[in-house]
Short mmCIF file of C-alpha atoms in Angstrom, two decimals:
data_model
loop_
_atom_site.label_atom_id
_atom_site.label_comp_id
_atom_site.label_asym_id
_atom_site.label_seq_id
_atom_site.Cartn_x
_atom_site.Cartn_y
_atom_site.Cartn_z
CA MET E 1 22.20 -22.50 153.61
CA GLN E 2 18.93 -24.24 152.80
CA THR E 3 20.40 -25.55 149.54
CA PHE E 4 23.37 -26.97 151.45
CA ARG E 5 21.10 -28.71 153.95
CA PHE E 6 18.98 -30.09 151.12
CA ARG E 7 22.06 -31.52 149.42
CA LEU E 8 23.27 -32.99 152.71
CA ASP E 9 19.91 -34.62 153.41
CA LEU E 10 19.74 -35.93 149.83
CA GLN E 11 23.24 -37.35 150.16
CA MET E 12 22.32 -39.17 153.36
CA PHE E 13 19.13 -40.46 151.74
CA ASN E 14 21.02 -41.81 148.74
CA GLN E 15 23.64 -43.46 151.00
CA GLU E 16 26.50 -42.21 148.83
CA LYS E 17 29.93 -43.43 149.91
CA THR E 18 31.60 -40.05 150.23
CA GLU E 19 33.32 -40.21 153.63
CA PRO E 20 36.79 -41.68 154.33
CA ALA E 21 36.72 -44.97 156.21
CA THR E 22 36.98 -44.83 159.97
CA ALA E 23 39.75 -46.56 161.91
CA LYS E 24 37.33 -49.31 162.92
CA LYS E 25 36.28 -49.94 159.31
CA ARG E 26 39.92 -50.05 158.22
CA ALA E 27 40.75 -52.58 160.94
CA GLU E 28 37.78 -54.77 159.96
CA THR E 29 38.63 -54.74 156.25
CA ARG E 30 42.27 -55.50 157.11
CA GLN E 31 41.21 -58.55 159.12
CA GLU E 32 39.14 -59.62 156.12
CA GLY E 33 42.30 -59.49 154.02
CA GLN E 34 41.14 -56.47 152.02
CA VAL E 35 44.30 -54.38 151.77
CA ALA E 36 45.92 -52.28 149.07
CA THR E 37 48.45 -54.53 147.37
CA SER E 38 50.06 -54.67 143.95
CA GLN E 39 51.14 -58.06 142.64
CA GLU E 40 53.42 -56.27 140.19
CA LEU E 41 55.62 -54.71 142.87
CA PRO E 42 57.03 -57.92 144.45
CA ALA E 43 57.60 -59.45 141.01
CA ALA E 44 59.46 -56.37 139.75
CA ILE E 45 61.60 -56.08 142.89
CA ILE E 46 62.48 -59.80 142.81
CA LEU E 47 63.40 -59.61 139.12
CA LEU E 48 65.54 -56.50 139.62
CA PHE E 49 67.45 -57.88 142.62
CA ILE E 50 68.06 -61.23 140.96
CA PHE E 51 69.62 -59.58 137.89
CA LEU E 52 71.63 -57.28 140.13
CA SER E 53 72.87 -60.34 142.03
CA PHE E 54 73.97 -61.88 138.71
CA MET E 55 76.06 -58.75 138.07
CA MET E 56 77.54 -58.61 141.57
CA LEU E 57 78.04 -62.37 141.99
CA GLY E 58 78.97 -63.10 138.40
CA ASP E 59 82.23 -64.83 139.31
CA TYR E 60 80.42 -67.08 141.78
CA TYR E 61 77.76 -68.13 139.25
CA GLY E 62 80.36 -68.53 136.51
CA GLU E 63 82.51 -70.78 138.65
CA ARG E 64 79.54 -72.99 139.58
CA VAL E 65 78.34 -73.29 135.98
CA LEU E 66 81.82 -74.12 134.71
CA ARG E 67 82.27 -76.71 137.44
CA ILE E 68 79.01 -78.44 136.57
CA PHE E 69 79.64 -78.49 132.82
CA GLY E 70 83.33 -79.26 133.33
CA ASP E 71 82.52 -82.31 135.40
CA LEU E 72 79.87 -83.28 132.85
CA PHE E 73 82.18 -83.20 129.83
CA GLU E 74 85.39 -84.30 131.54
CA SER E 75 84.21 -87.01 133.90
CA TRP E 76 80.54 -87.90 133.87
CA LEU E 77 80.27 -88.78 130.17
CA THR E 78 83.01 -91.39 130.58
CA TYR E 79 81.95 -92.42 134.05
CA ASP E 80 81.53 -96.12 134.68
CA LEU E 81 78.14 -96.12 136.40
CA SER E 82 77.33 -98.76 138.95
CA THR E 83 74.95 -99.21 141.86
CA GLY E 84 77.70 -98.17 144.21
CA ASN E 85 78.69 -94.83 142.62
CA LEU E 86 75.31 -93.73 141.22
CA MET E 87 74.02 -92.12 144.43
CA PRO E 88 77.30 -90.25 145.20
CA LEU E 89 77.28 -88.96 141.61
CA PHE E 90 73.74 -87.59 141.83
CA SER E 91 74.38 -86.26 145.34
CA SER E 92 77.37 -84.29 144.08
CA LEU E 93 75.34 -82.95 141.13
CA LEU E 94 72.46 -81.98 143.43
CA ILE E 95 74.79 -80.12 145.80
CA GLN E 96 76.32 -78.21 142.90
CA LEU E 97 72.87 -77.21 141.61
CA LEU E 98 71.75 -76.15 145.10
CA LEU E 99 74.85 -74.01 145.52
CA LEU E 100 74.11 -72.43 142.14
CA ILE E 101 70.48 -71.54 142.83
CA ALA E 102 70.76 -70.85 146.59
CA PRO E 103 71.61 -67.11 146.20
CA VAL E 104 68.76 -66.68 143.70
CA PHE E 105 66.30 -68.39 146.04
CA ILE E 106 67.42 -66.39 149.09
CA ILE E 107 67.28 -63.08 147.24
CA ALA E 108 63.84 -63.89 145.82
CA VAL E 109 62.43 -64.80 149.26
CA VAL E 110 63.91 -61.77 151.03
CA ALA E 111 62.86 -59.33 148.27
CA GLY E 112 59.35 -60.82 148.13
CA LEU E 113 58.88 -60.65 151.90
CA PHE E 114 60.22 -57.09 152.05
CA SER E 115 57.99 -55.80 149.23
CA THR E 116 54.93 -57.50 150.71
CA TYR E 117 55.65 -56.18 154.21
CA TYR E 118 56.14 -52.68 152.80
CA GLN E 119 52.67 -52.79 151.26
CA VAL E 120 50.67 -54.62 153.91
CA GLY E 121 52.73 -54.82 157.09
CA PHE E 122 52.43 -57.85 159.35
CA LEU E 123 49.10 -59.56 158.67
CA LEU E 124 48.04 -63.16 159.24
CA THR E 125 44.51 -64.03 158.16
CA ALA E 126 42.93 -66.99 156.40
CA LYS E 127 39.67 -65.27 155.48
CA PRO E 128 40.68 -64.51 151.85
CA LEU E 129 41.15 -68.28 151.40
CA MET E 130 37.64 -69.10 152.58
CA PRO E 131 35.39 -70.32 149.75
CA LYS E 132 32.70 -67.90 148.63
CA LEU E 133 29.77 -68.77 146.37
CA SER E 134 29.84 -65.25 144.94
CA LYS E 135 33.19 -66.02 143.33
CA ILE E 136 31.61 -68.64 141.06
CA ASN E 137 28.64 -66.49 140.15
CA PRO E 138 28.68 -66.14 136.32
CA LEU E 139 26.98 -62.74 136.47
CA ALA E 140 29.58 -61.40 138.87
CA GLY E 141 32.31 -62.83 136.66
CA ALA E 142 30.85 -61.14 133.59
CA LYS E 143 30.72 -57.82 135.42
CA GLN E 144 34.37 -58.16 136.41
CA MET E 145 35.33 -58.84 132.80
CA VAL E 146 33.94 -55.47 131.69
CA SER E 147 34.82 -53.52 134.84
CA LEU E 148 37.27 -50.64 135.09
CA ARG E 149 39.72 -52.85 137.00
CA SER E 150 39.82 -55.40 134.16
CA MET E 151 40.45 -52.61 131.66
CA VAL E 152 43.31 -51.30 133.78
CA GLU E 153 44.81 -54.80 134.02
CA MET E 154 44.60 -55.19 130.24
CA VAL E 155 46.28 -51.82 129.71
CA LYS E 156 49.03 -52.83 132.14
CA SER E 157 49.64 -56.11 130.33
CA VAL E 158 49.79 -54.42 126.91
CA LEU E 159 52.07 -51.70 128.27
CA LYS E 160 54.45 -54.24 129.80
CA LEU E 161 54.53 -56.21 126.57
CA ILE E 162 55.34 -53.07 124.57
CA ILE E 163 58.06 -52.02 127.02
CA VAL E 164 59.72 -55.43 127.11
CA GLY E 165 59.51 -55.75 123.32
CA PHE E 166 61.00 -52.30 122.79
CA MET E 167 63.82 -52.91 125.26
CA VAL E 168 64.71 -56.25 123.66
CA TYR E 169 64.61 -54.74 120.17
CA SER E 170 66.69 -51.68 121.08
CA SER E 171 69.27 -53.72 122.99
CA LEU E 172 69.72 -56.31 120.25
CA TRP E 173 69.74 -53.65 117.52
CA GLY E 174 72.55 -51.89 119.35
CA GLU E 175 74.57 -55.14 119.31
CA LYS E 176 73.73 -56.11 115.71
CA GLU E 177 77.35 -55.91 114.56
CA THR E 178 78.50 -58.26 117.30
CA LEU E 179 75.59 -60.63 116.64
CA LEU E 180 76.73 -60.99 113.01
CA THR E 181 80.17 -62.13 114.15
CA LEU E 182 79.03 -64.67 116.76
CA ALA E 183 79.72 -67.56 114.40
CA GLN E 184 83.40 -66.62 114.37
CA MET E 185 83.76 -66.42 118.15
CA GLU E 186 84.88 -69.07 120.59
CA PRO E 187 82.23 -70.65 122.88
CA LEU E 188 83.53 -68.78 125.95
CA GLN E 189 83.30 -65.44 124.13
CA ILE E 190 79.79 -66.26 122.98
CA PHE E 191 78.82 -67.14 126.54
CA LYS E 192 80.28 -63.88 127.94
CA PHE E 193 78.57 -61.78 125.26
CA THR E 194 75.23 -63.49 125.78
CA ALA E 195 75.49 -63.13 129.56
CA SER E 196 76.42 -59.44 129.28
CA VAL E 197 73.51 -58.62 126.96
CA THR E 198 71.07 -60.67 129.05
CA LEU E 199 72.12 -59.01 132.32
CA SER E 200 71.99 -55.51 130.86
CA LEU E 201 68.62 -56.17 129.28
CA GLY E 202 67.28 -57.80 132.45
CA VAL E 203 68.25 -54.86 134.68
CA LYS E 204 66.71 -52.32 132.30
CA ILE E 205 63.46 -54.26 131.96
CA ALA E 206 63.25 -54.88 135.71
CA ALA E 207 63.84 -51.19 136.47
CA LEU E 208 61.09 -50.10 134.07
CA LEU E 209 58.73 -52.75 135.41
CA LEU E 210 59.46 -51.48 138.93
CA VAL E 211 58.42 -47.96 137.90
CA LEU E 212 55.19 -49.37 136.46
CA ALA E 213 54.67 -51.41 139.63
CA ILE E 214 54.98 -48.29 141.80
CA PHE E 215 52.28 -46.58 139.76
CA ASP E 216 50.18 -49.74 139.97
CA TYR E 217 50.56 -49.76 143.77
CA MET E 218 49.41 -46.14 143.91
CA TYR E 219 46.40 -47.05 141.77
CA GLN E 220 45.58 -50.07 143.95
CA LYS E 221 45.78 -47.87 147.03
CA TYR E 222 43.42 -45.37 145.44
CA GLU E 223 40.98 -48.15 144.50
CA HIS E 224 41.15 -49.61 147.99
CA GLU E 225 40.43 -46.26 149.64
CA LYS E 226 37.54 -45.78 147.23
CA SER E 227 36.11 -49.25 147.94
CA ILE E 228 36.07 -48.78 151.74
CA LYS E 229 34.51 -45.33 151.74
CA MET E 230 31.46 -44.95 153.95
CA SER E 231 28.26 -42.97 153.87
CA LYS E 232 27.32 -40.60 156.66
CA GLN E 233 24.69 -43.09 157.79
CA ASP E 234 27.31 -45.87 157.92
CA ILE E 235 29.44 -43.73 160.24
CA LYS E 236 26.43 -43.03 162.46
CA ASP E 237 25.52 -46.71 162.61
CA GLU E 238 29.10 -47.65 163.47
CA HIS E 239 29.17 -45.04 166.20
CA LYS E 240 25.95 -46.45 167.63
CA LYS E 241 27.35 -49.97 167.67
CA SER E 242 30.64 -49.00 169.28
CA GLU E 243 29.48 -46.30 171.65
CA GLY E 244 25.84 -47.29 172.10
CA ASP E 245 22.63 -45.61 170.96
CA PRO E 246 22.65 -41.97 172.19
CA LEU E 247 18.97 -42.22 173.14
CA ILE E 248 19.56 -45.30 175.26
CA LYS E 249 22.69 -43.81 176.80
CA GLY E 250 20.74 -40.65 177.60
CA LYS E 251 18.01 -42.64 179.31
CA ILE E 252 20.61 -44.56 181.31
CA ARG E 253 22.30 -41.33 182.41
CA GLU E 254 18.92 -39.85 183.35
CA LYS E 255 18.07 -42.93 185.42
CA GLN E 256 21.47 -42.80 187.12
CA ARG E 257 20.99 -39.11 187.90
CA ARG E 258 17.59 -39.75 189.43
CA MET E 259 18.97 -42.58 191.55
CA ALA E 260 21.81 -40.32 192.74
CA ILE E 261 19.30 -37.58 193.63
CA ARG E 262 17.14 -40.12 195.48
CA ARG E 263 20.11 -41.32 197.52
CA MET E 264 21.09 -37.72 198.22
CA MET E 265 17.57 -36.87 199.39
CA GLN E 266 17.67 -39.74 201.87
CA ASN E 267 20.52 -37.94 203.66
CA VAL E 268 18.70 -34.61 204.04
CA PRO E 269 16.97 -35.61 207.35
CA LYS E 270 20.41 -36.26 208.84
CA ALA E 271 21.53 -32.67 208.19
CA ASP E 272 22.03 -30.07 210.94
CA VAL E 273 21.16 -27.14 208.68
CA VAL E 274 20.11 -26.34 205.12
CA ILE E 275 21.58 -23.09 203.76
CA THR E 276 19.54 -21.52 200.94
CA ASN E 277 19.78 -18.73 198.36
CA PRO E 278 16.69 -18.69 199.16
CA THR E 279 15.05 -20.19 196.04
CA HIS E 280 17.79 -21.07 193.56
CA PHE E 281 20.28 -22.97 195.71
CA ALA E 282 20.16 -25.23 198.76
CA VAL E 283 23.03 -26.98 200.57
CA ALA E 284 22.49 -29.44 203.47
CA LEU E 285 25.35 -29.65 206.00
CA GLN E 286 26.10 -32.06 208.82
CA TYR E 287 28.73 -31.73 211.54
CA ASP E 288 29.71 -34.17 214.28
CA ALA E 289 32.77 -33.00 216.18
CA SER E 290 33.54 -36.51 217.43
CA LYS E 291 33.75 -37.96 213.90
CA MET E 292 34.43 -35.06 211.55
CA ASP E 293 37.21 -32.51 211.23
CA ALA E 294 34.89 -30.14 209.34
CA PRO E 295 31.22 -29.93 208.31
CA VAL E 296 30.31 -32.21 205.40
CA VAL E 297 27.95 -31.54 202.48
CA LEU E 298 25.16 -34.15 202.54
CA ALA E 299 23.10 -32.75 199.68
CA LYS E 300 22.99 -29.82 197.32
CA GLY E 301 20.91 -28.68 194.40
CA MET E 302 19.45 -25.82 192.46
CA ASP E 303 15.94 -24.87 191.33
CA TYR E 304 13.64 -27.93 191.58
CA VAL E 305 16.19 -29.99 193.54
CA ALA E 306 16.77 -27.09 195.94
CA LEU E 307 13.01 -26.80 196.48
CA ARG E 308 12.79 -30.52 197.22
CA ILE E 309 15.68 -30.29 199.72
CA ARG E 310 13.90 -27.47 201.55
CA GLU E 311 10.62 -29.44 201.62
CA LEU E 312 12.35 -32.51 203.10
CA ALA E 313 14.14 -30.32 205.61
CA LYS E 314 10.81 -28.82 206.78
CA GLU E 315 9.20 -32.26 207.00
CA ASN E 316 12.03 -33.57 209.19
CA GLY E 317 12.55 -30.50 211.36
CA VAL E 318 15.92 -29.50 209.87
CA THR E 319 16.72 -25.81 210.32
CA ILE E 320 16.69 -23.77 207.11
CA MET E 321 18.76 -20.59 206.99
CA GLU E 322 18.97 -18.05 204.20
CA ASN E 323 22.48 -16.91 203.33
CA LYS E 324 22.81 -16.11 199.64
CA PRO E 325 26.61 -15.74 199.27
CA LEU E 326 27.37 -18.72 201.52
CA ALA E 327 24.83 -20.96 199.75
CA ARG E 328 26.26 -20.06 196.33
CA ALA E 329 29.86 -20.53 197.49
CA LEU E 330 29.14 -23.96 199.01
CA TYR E 331 27.23 -25.09 195.90
CA ASP E 332 30.05 -24.07 193.55
CA ARG E 333 33.05 -25.21 195.60
CA ALA E 334 32.00 -28.31 197.54
CA GLU E 335 30.82 -31.66 196.23
CA ILE E 336 28.45 -34.08 197.95
CA GLY E 337 30.30 -36.03 200.62
CA ASP E 338 33.20 -33.55 200.78
CA ALA E 339 34.19 -31.31 203.68
CA ILE E 340 33.59 -27.62 203.17
CA PRO E 341 36.51 -25.45 201.98
CA ALA E 342 38.76 -24.13 204.78
CA ASP E 343 38.08 -20.46 203.98
CA LEU E 344 34.35 -21.04 204.65
CA PHE E 345 34.87 -22.53 208.12
CA GLN E 346 34.19 -19.27 209.93
CA ALA E 347 30.94 -18.49 208.07
CA VAL E 348 29.64 -22.05 208.50
CA ALA E 349 30.65 -22.12 212.17
CA GLU E 350 28.58 -18.99 212.83
CA VAL E 351 25.58 -20.59 211.10
CA LEU E 352 25.95 -23.82 213.09
CA ALA E 353 26.35 -21.90 216.36
CA TYR E 354 23.11 -20.09 215.66
CA VAL E 355 21.38 -23.38 214.83
CA TYR E 356 22.63 -25.02 218.01
CA LYS E 357 21.44 -22.02 219.99
CA LEU E 358 17.99 -22.33 218.43
CA LYS E 359 17.83 -26.01 219.30
CA GLY E 360 19.18 -25.46 222.80
CA ARG E 361 22.17 -27.61 222.12
CA VAL E 362 25.70 -27.03 223.26
CA LYS E 363 28.28 -27.40 220.51
CA LYS E 364 30.84 -30.00 221.33
CA ALA E 365 34.42 -28.87 221.31
#
């Protein structure tokens, strides 16, 4: 046990970041733009969906390409250009190009937004764009060059290069017989073969890059969680800032309690009777038949507070009666300012009747 406490104290002294980040710390780092993101994931998803769109919308792309090149070789090369038909010609060409690239652009935007939202969620902040002098510090730059993160990035780049190179080699080697006969094929056959190999190769590479991107995202998430870890002292300091210093809060509560006791003591002289235990509990009651349906507790307390209530009662001529079970029941079941419980009416009525008799008063009906 002593060894454990020693290790705990040593850990707090060294300020080791061993504790998971609190919700407040996570929210602050998120507002700073520090979130777990992988730049590889959006790129891989965009690449994969674009190649898949080429496969699914092949007829659409083929028709647009043939129309552009058909117009080029059939009409535009022999076109008699003039100031009057130049703008319509370029407008037609621009529309054809926009129709060709529009699906690619839409798919890239949607895939990029989806992959980014999946990683980060909805977040708008300009703080990462704010200039920082630390970013141009040569020492910090040198440290980043030899850091673990830079080594991981280099391994990723080499691994991607190897994968892409292997996929290109294996795909082309599998089509080596067809490649040797390309010179004997017609242009349309060459175009179809090239498109087929490119699409197949693109989908395979994109799928493998997506797998690597998923692992990269997991690594980035691990690094982010590691970077925002907190020490036990950090958590205590955060708690103090958000909830207030416990010592100050304790002093405030103590001051509030004393003020409440002082206000309560000011009501003791107004009481008709103080019922005691006799030393541990004291409850001051008041009853005015014209204003109250039942006797009301003006003050109550135990030990030192009970002693003070009895002293004030003596100083102001308030009758003090000893009734142990009644005093304990009133203390436990009635709060200051509340009417007494209904099942205690009879016992309290007998006490008040005795008090009125002592004072020579006649209880009002």
